[in-house]
mmCIF file of C-alpha atoms in Angstrom:
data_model
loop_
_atom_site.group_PDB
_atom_site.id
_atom_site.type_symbol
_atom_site.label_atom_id
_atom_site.label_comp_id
_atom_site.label_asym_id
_atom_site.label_seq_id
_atom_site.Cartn_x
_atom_site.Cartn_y
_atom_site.Cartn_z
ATOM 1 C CA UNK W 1 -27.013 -51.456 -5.490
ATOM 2 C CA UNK W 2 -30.290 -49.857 -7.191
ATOM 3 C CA UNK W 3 -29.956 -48.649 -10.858
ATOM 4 C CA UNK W 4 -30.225 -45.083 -9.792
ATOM 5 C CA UNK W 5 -26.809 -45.960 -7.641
ATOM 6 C CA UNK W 6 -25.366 -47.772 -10.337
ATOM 7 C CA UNK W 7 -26.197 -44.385 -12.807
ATOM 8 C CA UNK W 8 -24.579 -41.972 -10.265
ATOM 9 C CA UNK W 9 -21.615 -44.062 -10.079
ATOM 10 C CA UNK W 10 -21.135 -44.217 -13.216
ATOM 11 C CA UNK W 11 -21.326 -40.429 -13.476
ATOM 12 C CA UNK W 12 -18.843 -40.119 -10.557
ATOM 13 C CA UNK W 13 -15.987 -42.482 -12.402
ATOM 14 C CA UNK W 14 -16.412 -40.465 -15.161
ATOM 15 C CA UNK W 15 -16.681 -37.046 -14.030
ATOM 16 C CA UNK W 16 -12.927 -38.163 -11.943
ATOM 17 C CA UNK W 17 -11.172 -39.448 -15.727
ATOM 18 C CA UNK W 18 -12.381 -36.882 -17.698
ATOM 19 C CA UNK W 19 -13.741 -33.517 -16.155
ATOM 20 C CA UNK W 20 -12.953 -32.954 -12.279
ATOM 21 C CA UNK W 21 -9.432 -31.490 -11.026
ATOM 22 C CA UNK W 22 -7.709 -32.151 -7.916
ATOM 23 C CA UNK W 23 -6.226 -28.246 -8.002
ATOM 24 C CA UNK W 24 -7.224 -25.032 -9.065
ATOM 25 C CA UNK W 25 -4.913 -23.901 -11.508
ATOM 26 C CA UNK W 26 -2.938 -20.424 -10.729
ATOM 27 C CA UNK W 27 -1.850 -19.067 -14.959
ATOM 28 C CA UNK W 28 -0.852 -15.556 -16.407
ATOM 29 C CA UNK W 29 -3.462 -13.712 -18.030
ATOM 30 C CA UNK W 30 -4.124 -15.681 -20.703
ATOM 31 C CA UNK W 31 -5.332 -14.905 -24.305
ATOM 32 C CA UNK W 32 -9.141 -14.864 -25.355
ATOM 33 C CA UNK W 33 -8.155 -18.241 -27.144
ATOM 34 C CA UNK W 34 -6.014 -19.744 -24.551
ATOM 35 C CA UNK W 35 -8.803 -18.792 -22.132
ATOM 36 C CA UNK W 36 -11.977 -20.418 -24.042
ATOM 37 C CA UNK W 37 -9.931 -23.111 -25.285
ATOM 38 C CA UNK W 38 -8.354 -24.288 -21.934
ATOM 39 C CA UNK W 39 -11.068 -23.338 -19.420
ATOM 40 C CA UNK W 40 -14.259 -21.881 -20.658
ATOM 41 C CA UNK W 41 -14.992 -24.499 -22.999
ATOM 42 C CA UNK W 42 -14.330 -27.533 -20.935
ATOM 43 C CA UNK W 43 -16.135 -25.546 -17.779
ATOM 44 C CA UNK W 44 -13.390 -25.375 -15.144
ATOM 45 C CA UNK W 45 -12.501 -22.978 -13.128
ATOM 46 C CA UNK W 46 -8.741 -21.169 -12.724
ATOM 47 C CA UNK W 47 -6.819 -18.392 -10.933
ATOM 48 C CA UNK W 48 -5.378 -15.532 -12.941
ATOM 49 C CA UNK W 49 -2.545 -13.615 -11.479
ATOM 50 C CA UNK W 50 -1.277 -10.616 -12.493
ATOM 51 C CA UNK W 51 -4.134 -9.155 -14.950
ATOM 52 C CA UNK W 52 -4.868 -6.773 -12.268
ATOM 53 C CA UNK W 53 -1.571 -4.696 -11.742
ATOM 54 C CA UNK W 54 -2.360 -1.740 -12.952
ATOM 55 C CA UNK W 55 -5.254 -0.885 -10.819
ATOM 56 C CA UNK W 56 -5.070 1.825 -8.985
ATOM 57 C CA UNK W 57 -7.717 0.065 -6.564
ATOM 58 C CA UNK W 58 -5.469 -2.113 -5.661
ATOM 59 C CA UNK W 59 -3.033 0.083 -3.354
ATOM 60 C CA UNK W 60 -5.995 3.128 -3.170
ATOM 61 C CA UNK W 61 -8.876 0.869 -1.850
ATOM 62 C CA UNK W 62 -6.339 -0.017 1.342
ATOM 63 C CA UNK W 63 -6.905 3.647 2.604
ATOM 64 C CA UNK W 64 -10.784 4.004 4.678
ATOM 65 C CA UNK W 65 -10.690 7.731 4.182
ATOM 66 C CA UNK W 66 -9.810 7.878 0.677
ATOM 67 C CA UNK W 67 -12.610 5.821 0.197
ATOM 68 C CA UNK W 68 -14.795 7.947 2.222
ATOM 69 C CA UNK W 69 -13.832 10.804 0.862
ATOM 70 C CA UNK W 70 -14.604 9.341 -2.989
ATOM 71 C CA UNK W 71 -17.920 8.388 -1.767
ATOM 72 C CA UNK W 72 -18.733 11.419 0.310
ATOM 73 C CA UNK W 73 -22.705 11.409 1.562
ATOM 74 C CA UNK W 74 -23.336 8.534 -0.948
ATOM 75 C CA UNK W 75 -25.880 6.087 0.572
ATOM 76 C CA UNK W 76 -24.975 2.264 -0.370
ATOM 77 C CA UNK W 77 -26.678 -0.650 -0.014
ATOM 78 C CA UNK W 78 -26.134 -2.928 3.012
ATOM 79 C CA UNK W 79 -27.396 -6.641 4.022
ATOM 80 C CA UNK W 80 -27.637 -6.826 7.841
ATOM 81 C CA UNK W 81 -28.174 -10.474 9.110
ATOM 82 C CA UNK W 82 -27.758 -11.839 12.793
ATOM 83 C CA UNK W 83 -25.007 -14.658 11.822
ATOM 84 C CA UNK W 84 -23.356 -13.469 8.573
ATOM 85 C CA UNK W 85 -25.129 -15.807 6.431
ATOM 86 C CA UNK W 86 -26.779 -13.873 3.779
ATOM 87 C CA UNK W 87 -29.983 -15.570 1.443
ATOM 88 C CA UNK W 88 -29.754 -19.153 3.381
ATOM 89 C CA UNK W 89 -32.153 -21.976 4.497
ATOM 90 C CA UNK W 90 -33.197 -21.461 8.307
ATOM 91 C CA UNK W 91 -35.189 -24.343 9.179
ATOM 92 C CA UNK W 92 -38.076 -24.471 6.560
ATOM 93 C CA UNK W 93 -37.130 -21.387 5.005
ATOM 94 C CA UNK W 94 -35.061 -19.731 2.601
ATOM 95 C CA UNK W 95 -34.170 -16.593 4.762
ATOM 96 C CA UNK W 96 -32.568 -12.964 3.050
ATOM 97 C CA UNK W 97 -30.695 -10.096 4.704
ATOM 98 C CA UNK W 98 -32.509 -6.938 5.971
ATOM 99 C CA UNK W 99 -31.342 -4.248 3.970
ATOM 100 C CA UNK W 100 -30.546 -0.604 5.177
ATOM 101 C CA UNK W 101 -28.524 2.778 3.650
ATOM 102 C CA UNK W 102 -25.709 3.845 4.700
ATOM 103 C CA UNK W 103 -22.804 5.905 3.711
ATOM 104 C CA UNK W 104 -19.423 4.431 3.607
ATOM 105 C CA UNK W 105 -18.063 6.246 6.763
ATOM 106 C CA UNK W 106 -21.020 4.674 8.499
ATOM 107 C CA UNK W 107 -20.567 1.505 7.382
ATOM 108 C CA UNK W 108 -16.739 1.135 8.079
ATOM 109 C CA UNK W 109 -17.404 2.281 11.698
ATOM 110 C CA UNK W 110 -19.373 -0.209 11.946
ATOM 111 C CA UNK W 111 -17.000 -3.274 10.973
ATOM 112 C CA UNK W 112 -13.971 -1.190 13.025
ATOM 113 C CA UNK W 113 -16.659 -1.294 15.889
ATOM 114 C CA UNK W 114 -17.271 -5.645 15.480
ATOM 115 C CA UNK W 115 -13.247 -5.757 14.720
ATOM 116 C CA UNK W 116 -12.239 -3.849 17.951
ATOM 117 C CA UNK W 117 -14.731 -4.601 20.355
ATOM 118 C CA UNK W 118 -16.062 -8.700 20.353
ATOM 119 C CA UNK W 119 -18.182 -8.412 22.716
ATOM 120 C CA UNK W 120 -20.096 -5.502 21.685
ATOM 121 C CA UNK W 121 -24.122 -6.076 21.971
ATOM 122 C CA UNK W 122 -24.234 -5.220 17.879
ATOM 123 C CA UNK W 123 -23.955 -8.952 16.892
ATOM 124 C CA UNK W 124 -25.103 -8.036 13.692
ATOM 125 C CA UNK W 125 -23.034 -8.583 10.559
ATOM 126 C CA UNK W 126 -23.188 -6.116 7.889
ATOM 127 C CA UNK W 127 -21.912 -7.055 4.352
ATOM 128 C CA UNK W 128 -22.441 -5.199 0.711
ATOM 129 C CA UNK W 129 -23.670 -7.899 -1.353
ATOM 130 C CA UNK W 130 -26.252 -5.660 -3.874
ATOM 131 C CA UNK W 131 -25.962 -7.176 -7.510
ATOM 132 C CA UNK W 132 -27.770 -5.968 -10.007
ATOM 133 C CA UNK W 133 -24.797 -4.146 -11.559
ATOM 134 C CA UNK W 134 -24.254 -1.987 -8.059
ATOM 135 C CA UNK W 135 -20.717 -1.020 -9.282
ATOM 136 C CA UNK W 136 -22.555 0.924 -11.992
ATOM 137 C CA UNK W 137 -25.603 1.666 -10.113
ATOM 138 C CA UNK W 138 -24.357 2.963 -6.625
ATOM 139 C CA UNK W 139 -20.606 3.363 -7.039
ATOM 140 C CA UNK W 140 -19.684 5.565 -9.720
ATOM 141 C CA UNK W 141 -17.264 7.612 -7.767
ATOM 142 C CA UNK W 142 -14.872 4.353 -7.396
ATOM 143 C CA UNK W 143 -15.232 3.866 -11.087
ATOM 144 C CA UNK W 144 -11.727 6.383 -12.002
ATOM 145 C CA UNK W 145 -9.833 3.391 -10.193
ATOM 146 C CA UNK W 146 -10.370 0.488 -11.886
ATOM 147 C CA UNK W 147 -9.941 -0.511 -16.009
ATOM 148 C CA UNK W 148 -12.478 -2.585 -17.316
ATOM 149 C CA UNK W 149 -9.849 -3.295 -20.058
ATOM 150 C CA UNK W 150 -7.760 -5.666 -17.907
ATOM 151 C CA UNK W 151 -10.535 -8.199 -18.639
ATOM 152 C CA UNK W 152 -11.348 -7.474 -21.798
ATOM 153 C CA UNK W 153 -9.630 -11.069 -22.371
ATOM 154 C CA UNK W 154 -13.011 -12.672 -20.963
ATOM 155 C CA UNK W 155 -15.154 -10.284 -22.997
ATOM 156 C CA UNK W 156 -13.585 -11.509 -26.104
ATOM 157 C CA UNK W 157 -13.460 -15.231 -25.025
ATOM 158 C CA UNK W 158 -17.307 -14.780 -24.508
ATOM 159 C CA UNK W 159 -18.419 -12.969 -27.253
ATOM 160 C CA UNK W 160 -20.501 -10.341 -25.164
ATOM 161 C CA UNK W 161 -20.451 -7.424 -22.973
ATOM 162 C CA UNK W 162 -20.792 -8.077 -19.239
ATOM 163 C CA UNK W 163 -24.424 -8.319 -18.285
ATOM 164 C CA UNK W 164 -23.440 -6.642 -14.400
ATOM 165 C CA UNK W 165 -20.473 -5.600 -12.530
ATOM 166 C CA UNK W 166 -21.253 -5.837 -8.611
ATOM 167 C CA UNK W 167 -18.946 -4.487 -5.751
ATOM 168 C CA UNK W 168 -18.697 -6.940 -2.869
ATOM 169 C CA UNK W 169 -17.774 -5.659 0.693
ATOM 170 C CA UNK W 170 -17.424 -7.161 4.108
ATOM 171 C CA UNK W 171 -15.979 -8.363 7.056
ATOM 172 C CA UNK W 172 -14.996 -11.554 8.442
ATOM 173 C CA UNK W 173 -17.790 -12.896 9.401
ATOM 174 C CA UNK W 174 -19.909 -12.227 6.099
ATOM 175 C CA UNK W 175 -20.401 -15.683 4.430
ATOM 176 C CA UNK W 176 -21.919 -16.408 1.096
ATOM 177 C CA UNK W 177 -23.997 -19.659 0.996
ATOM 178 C CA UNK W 178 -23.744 -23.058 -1.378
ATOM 179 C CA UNK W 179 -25.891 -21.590 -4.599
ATOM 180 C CA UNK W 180 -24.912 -21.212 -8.088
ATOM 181 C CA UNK W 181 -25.337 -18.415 -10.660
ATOM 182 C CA UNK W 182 -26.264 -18.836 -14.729
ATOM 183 C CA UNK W 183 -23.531 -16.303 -15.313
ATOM 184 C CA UNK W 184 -19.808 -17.034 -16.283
ATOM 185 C CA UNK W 185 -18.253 -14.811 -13.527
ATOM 186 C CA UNK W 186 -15.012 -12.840 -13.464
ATOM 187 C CA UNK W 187 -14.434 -12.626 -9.670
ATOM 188 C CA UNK W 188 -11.385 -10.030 -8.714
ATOM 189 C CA UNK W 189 -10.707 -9.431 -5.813
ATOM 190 C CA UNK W 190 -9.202 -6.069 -4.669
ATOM 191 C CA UNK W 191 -8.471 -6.264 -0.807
ATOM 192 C CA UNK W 192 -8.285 -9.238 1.833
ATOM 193 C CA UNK W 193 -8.805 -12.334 0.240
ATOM 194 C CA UNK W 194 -11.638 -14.584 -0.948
ATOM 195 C CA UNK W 195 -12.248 -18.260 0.454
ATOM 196 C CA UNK W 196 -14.523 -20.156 -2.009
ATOM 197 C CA UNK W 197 -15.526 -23.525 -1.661
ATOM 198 C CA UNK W 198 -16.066 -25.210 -5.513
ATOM 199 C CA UNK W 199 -18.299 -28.054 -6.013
ATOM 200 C CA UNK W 200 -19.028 -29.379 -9.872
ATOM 201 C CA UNK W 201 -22.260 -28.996 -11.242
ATOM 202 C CA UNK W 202 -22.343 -32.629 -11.739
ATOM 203 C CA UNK W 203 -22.730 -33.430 -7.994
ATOM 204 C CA UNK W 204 -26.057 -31.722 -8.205
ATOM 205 C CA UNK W 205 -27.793 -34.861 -6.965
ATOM 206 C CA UNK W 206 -25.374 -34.792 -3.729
ATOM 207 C CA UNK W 207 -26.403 -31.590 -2.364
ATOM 208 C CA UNK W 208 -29.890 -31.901 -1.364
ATOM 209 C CA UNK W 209 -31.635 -28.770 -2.984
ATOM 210 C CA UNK W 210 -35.279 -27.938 -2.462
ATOM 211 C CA UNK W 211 -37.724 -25.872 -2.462
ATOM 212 C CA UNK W 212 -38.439 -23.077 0.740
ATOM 213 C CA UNK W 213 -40.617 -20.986 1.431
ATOM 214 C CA UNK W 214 -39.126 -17.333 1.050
ATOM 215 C CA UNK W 215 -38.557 -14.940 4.070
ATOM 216 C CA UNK W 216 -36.609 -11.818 5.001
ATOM 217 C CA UNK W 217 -35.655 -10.867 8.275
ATOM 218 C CA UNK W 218 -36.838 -7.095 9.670
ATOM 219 C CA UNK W 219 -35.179 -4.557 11.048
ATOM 220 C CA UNK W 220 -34.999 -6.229 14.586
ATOM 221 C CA UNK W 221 -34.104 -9.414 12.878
ATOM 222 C CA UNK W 222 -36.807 -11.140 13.040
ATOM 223 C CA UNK W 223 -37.653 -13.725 10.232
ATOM 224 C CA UNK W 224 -40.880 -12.475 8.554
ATOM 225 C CA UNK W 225 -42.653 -14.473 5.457
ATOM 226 C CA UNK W 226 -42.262 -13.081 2.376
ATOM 227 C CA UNK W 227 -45.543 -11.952 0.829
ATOM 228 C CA UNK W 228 -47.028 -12.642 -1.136
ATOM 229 C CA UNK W 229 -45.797 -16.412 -0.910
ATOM 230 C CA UNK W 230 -42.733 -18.030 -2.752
ATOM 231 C CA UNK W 231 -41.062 -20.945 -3.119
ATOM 232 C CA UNK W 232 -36.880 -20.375 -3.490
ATOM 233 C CA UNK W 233 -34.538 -23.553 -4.617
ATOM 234 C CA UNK W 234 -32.187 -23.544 -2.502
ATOM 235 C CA UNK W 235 -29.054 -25.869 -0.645
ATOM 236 C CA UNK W 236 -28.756 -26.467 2.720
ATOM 237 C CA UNK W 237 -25.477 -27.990 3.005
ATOM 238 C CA UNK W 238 -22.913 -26.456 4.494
ATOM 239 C CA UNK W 239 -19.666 -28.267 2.617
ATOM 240 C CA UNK W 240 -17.418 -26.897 4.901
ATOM 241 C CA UNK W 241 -18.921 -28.425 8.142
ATOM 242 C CA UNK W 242 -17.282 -32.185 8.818
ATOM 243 C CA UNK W 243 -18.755 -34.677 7.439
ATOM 244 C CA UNK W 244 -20.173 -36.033 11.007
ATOM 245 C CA UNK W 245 -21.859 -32.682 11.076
ATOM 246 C CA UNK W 246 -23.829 -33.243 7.670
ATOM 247 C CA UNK W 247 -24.669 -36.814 8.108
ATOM 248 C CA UNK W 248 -25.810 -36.147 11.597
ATOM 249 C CA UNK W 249 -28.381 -33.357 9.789
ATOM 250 C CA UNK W 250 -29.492 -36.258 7.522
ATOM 251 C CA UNK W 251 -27.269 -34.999 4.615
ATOM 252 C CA UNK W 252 -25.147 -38.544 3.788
ATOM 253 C CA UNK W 253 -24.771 -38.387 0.293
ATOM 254 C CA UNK W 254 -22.216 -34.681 0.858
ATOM 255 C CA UNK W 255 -19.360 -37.457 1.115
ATOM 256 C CA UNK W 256 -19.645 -38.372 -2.310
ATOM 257 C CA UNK W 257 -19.268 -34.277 -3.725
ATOM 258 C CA UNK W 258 -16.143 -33.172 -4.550
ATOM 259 C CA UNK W 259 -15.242 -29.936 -2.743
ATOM 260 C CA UNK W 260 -12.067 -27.493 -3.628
ATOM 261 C CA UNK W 261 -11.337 -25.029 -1.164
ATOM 262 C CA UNK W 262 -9.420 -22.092 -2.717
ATOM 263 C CA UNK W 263 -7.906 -18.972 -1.313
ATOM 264 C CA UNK W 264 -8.014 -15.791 -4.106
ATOM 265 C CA UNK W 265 -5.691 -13.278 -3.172
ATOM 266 C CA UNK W 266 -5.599 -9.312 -4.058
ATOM 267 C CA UNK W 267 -4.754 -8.633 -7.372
ATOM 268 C CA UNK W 268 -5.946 -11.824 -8.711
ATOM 269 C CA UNK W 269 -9.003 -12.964 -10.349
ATOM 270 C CA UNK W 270 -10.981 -16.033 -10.404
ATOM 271 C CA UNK W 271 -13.124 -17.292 -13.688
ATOM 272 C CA UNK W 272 -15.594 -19.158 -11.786
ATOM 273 C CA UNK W 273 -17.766 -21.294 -14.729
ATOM 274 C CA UNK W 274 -21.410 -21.007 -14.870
ATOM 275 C CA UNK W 275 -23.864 -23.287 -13.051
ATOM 276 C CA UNK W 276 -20.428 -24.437 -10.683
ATOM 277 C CA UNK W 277 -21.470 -24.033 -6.969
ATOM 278 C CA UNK W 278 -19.676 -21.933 -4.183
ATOM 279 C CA UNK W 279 -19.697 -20.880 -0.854
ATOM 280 C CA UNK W 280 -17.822 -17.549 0.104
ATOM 281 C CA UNK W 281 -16.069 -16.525 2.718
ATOM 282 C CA UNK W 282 -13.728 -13.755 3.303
ATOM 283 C CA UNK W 283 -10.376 -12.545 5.430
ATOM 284 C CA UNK W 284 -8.985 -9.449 5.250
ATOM 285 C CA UNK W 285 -6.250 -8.289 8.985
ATOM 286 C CA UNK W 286 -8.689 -4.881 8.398
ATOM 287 C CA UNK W 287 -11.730 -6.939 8.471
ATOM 288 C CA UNK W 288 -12.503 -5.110 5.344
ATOM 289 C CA UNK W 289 -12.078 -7.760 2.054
ATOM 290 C CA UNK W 290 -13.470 -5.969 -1.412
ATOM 291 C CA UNK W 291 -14.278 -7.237 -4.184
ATOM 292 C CA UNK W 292 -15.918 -6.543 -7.605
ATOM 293 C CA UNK W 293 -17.441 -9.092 -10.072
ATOM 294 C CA UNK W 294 -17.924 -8.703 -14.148
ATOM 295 C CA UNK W 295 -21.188 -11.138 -14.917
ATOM 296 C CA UNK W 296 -21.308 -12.897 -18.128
ATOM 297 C CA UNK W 297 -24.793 -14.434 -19.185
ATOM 298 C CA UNK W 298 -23.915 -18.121 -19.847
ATOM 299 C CA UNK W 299 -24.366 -19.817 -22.700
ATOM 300 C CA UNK W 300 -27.594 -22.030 -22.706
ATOM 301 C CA UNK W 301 -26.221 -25.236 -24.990
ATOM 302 C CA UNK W 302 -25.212 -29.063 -24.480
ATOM 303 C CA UNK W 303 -24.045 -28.253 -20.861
ATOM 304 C CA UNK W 304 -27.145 -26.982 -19.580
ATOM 305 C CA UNK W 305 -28.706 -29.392 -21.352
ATOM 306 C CA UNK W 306 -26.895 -32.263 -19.755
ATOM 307 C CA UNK W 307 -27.811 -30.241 -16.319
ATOM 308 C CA UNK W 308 -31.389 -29.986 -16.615
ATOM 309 C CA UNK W 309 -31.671 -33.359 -17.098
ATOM 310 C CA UNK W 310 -29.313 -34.467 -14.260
ATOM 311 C CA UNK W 311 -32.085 -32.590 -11.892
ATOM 312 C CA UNK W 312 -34.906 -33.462 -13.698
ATOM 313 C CA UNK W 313 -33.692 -37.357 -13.418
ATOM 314 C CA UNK W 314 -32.643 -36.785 -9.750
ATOM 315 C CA UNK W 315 -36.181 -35.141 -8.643
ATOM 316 C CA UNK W 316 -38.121 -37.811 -9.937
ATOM 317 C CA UNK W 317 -35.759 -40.396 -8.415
ATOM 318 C CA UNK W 318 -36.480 -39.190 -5.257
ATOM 319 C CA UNK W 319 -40.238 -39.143 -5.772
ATOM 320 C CA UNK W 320 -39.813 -42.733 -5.750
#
């Protein structure tokens, strides 16, 4: 066994007494203190039920035509992709959605048409995914139904107002892949129900990133170079693909992650701690799951610290 081995083991025997759990934790809203103190601070994620009860999303987000109707002629940002795998590594490159405007009565025809008819020739996959604070920016006319209030718990516990609040929709087939985010993220989800796949910062040097070469696909979905040129860090692990998959793709070293796969339900909300990798999925009977997100800029001390160093030690590993 090399040093490097020796290191990571190390790591991975202490990472399993001290820091990783076997279970996501499902609590009652908590308070700002019980919140830092018992997840924020020691960077784990949890499950809150019941924070969310009073939203009047919640039962009037279930109704298409109410939601039309709120929206009228409002164009919305859409990601189209062939496969449902939004910002992802094709081959050598790190591939994003086309993106097109629709209103919200064309958009739900559109996943009623995929949801009723299989084998339609529209094997697209169309999924609202705009950040940049799109709740604010394109959705104002949903804003009457939700209460920013009900986490006011996480504002407190952080110290800060959200940086973003982004409205997630899509069907089935949409799927989010293995990144992570330098936000502390509220994640509640409103209708359906969210799938995420959790992996600890600390198995960084398990999941292969790299750098690609940044594309986009056009309007016919072909994959077109971005220009001018960029490299994107991405993962191209998919952890929820057998292991025999991911070795067979060259990828050994995904056995020694450690992987939760959670279900969040409507009405709850999942605190999902910065720089912890996911994968998102979605299921909703409707084939309509909606979600929106409250964005929380992290805070850059002895954890990110420790994490720039795991890479940095990791990359030059490699190099050798």
């Amino acid at each position: 066994m090399s040093n490097r081995e020796d290191l990571y083991t190390i790591l991975e025997e202490e990472a399993k007494d001290f820091y990783l759990v076997e279970n996501i934790e499902r609590i009652s809203k908590p308070t700002p203190l019980e919140f830092y103190r018992d997840y924020v601070s020691q960077n784990r994620p949890v499950i809150i039920t019941g924070a969310l009860d009073d939203w009047d999303a919640l039962v009037k987000w279930k109704d298409d035509d109410y939601l039309c109707e709120l929206m009228k002629d409002t164009k919305v940002t859409v990601a189209v992709t062939p496969d449902g795998l939004g910002d992802a590594v094709k081959g050598d490159l790190f591939v994003k959605p086309y993106e097109m405007k629709l209103t919200f009565k064309e958009y739900f025809q559109l996943l009623d048409n995929q949801k009723q008819c299989k084998s339609t020739k529209d094997k697209r996959v169309y999924y609202i995914q705009y950040q940049n604070d799109s709740f604010n920016v394109e959705f104002q006319n949903l804003w009457k139904d939700i209460k920013h209030s009900n986490v006011s718990f996480a504002k407190e516990a952080f110290g800060l107002e959200s940086d973003a609040v982004n409205f997630w929709m899509g069907g089935n087939e949409s799927v989010s892949s293995l990144h992570k985010d330098p936000y502390e993220n509220i994640y509640c989800v409103v209708r359906g129900s969210k799938l995420f796949t959790l992996i600890p910062p600390i198995d960084y040097p398990f999941l292969y990133e790299k750098e690609y070469k940044s594309a986009t696909y056009d309007k016919d979905m072909n994959i077109q170079i971005d220009e001018p040129p960029m490299n994107v860090p991405w993962i191209p692990v998919d952890p929820c693909q057998s292991l025999e998959v991911n070795e067979s793709l060259g990828y050994l070293e995904i056995k020694r992650a450690h992987p939760l796969h959670i279900q969040v339900n409507e009405g709850e909300i999942l605190y999902l701690p910065s720089l912890y990798y996911h994968r998102v999925a979605q299921y909703s009977p409707t084939n309509k799951t909606i979600a929106i997100n409250y964005w929380f800029d992290m805070k850059y001390g002895l954890n990110y610290v420790y994490f720039q160093f795991l890479k940095e030690y990791h990359k030059q590993n490699q190099k050798q």
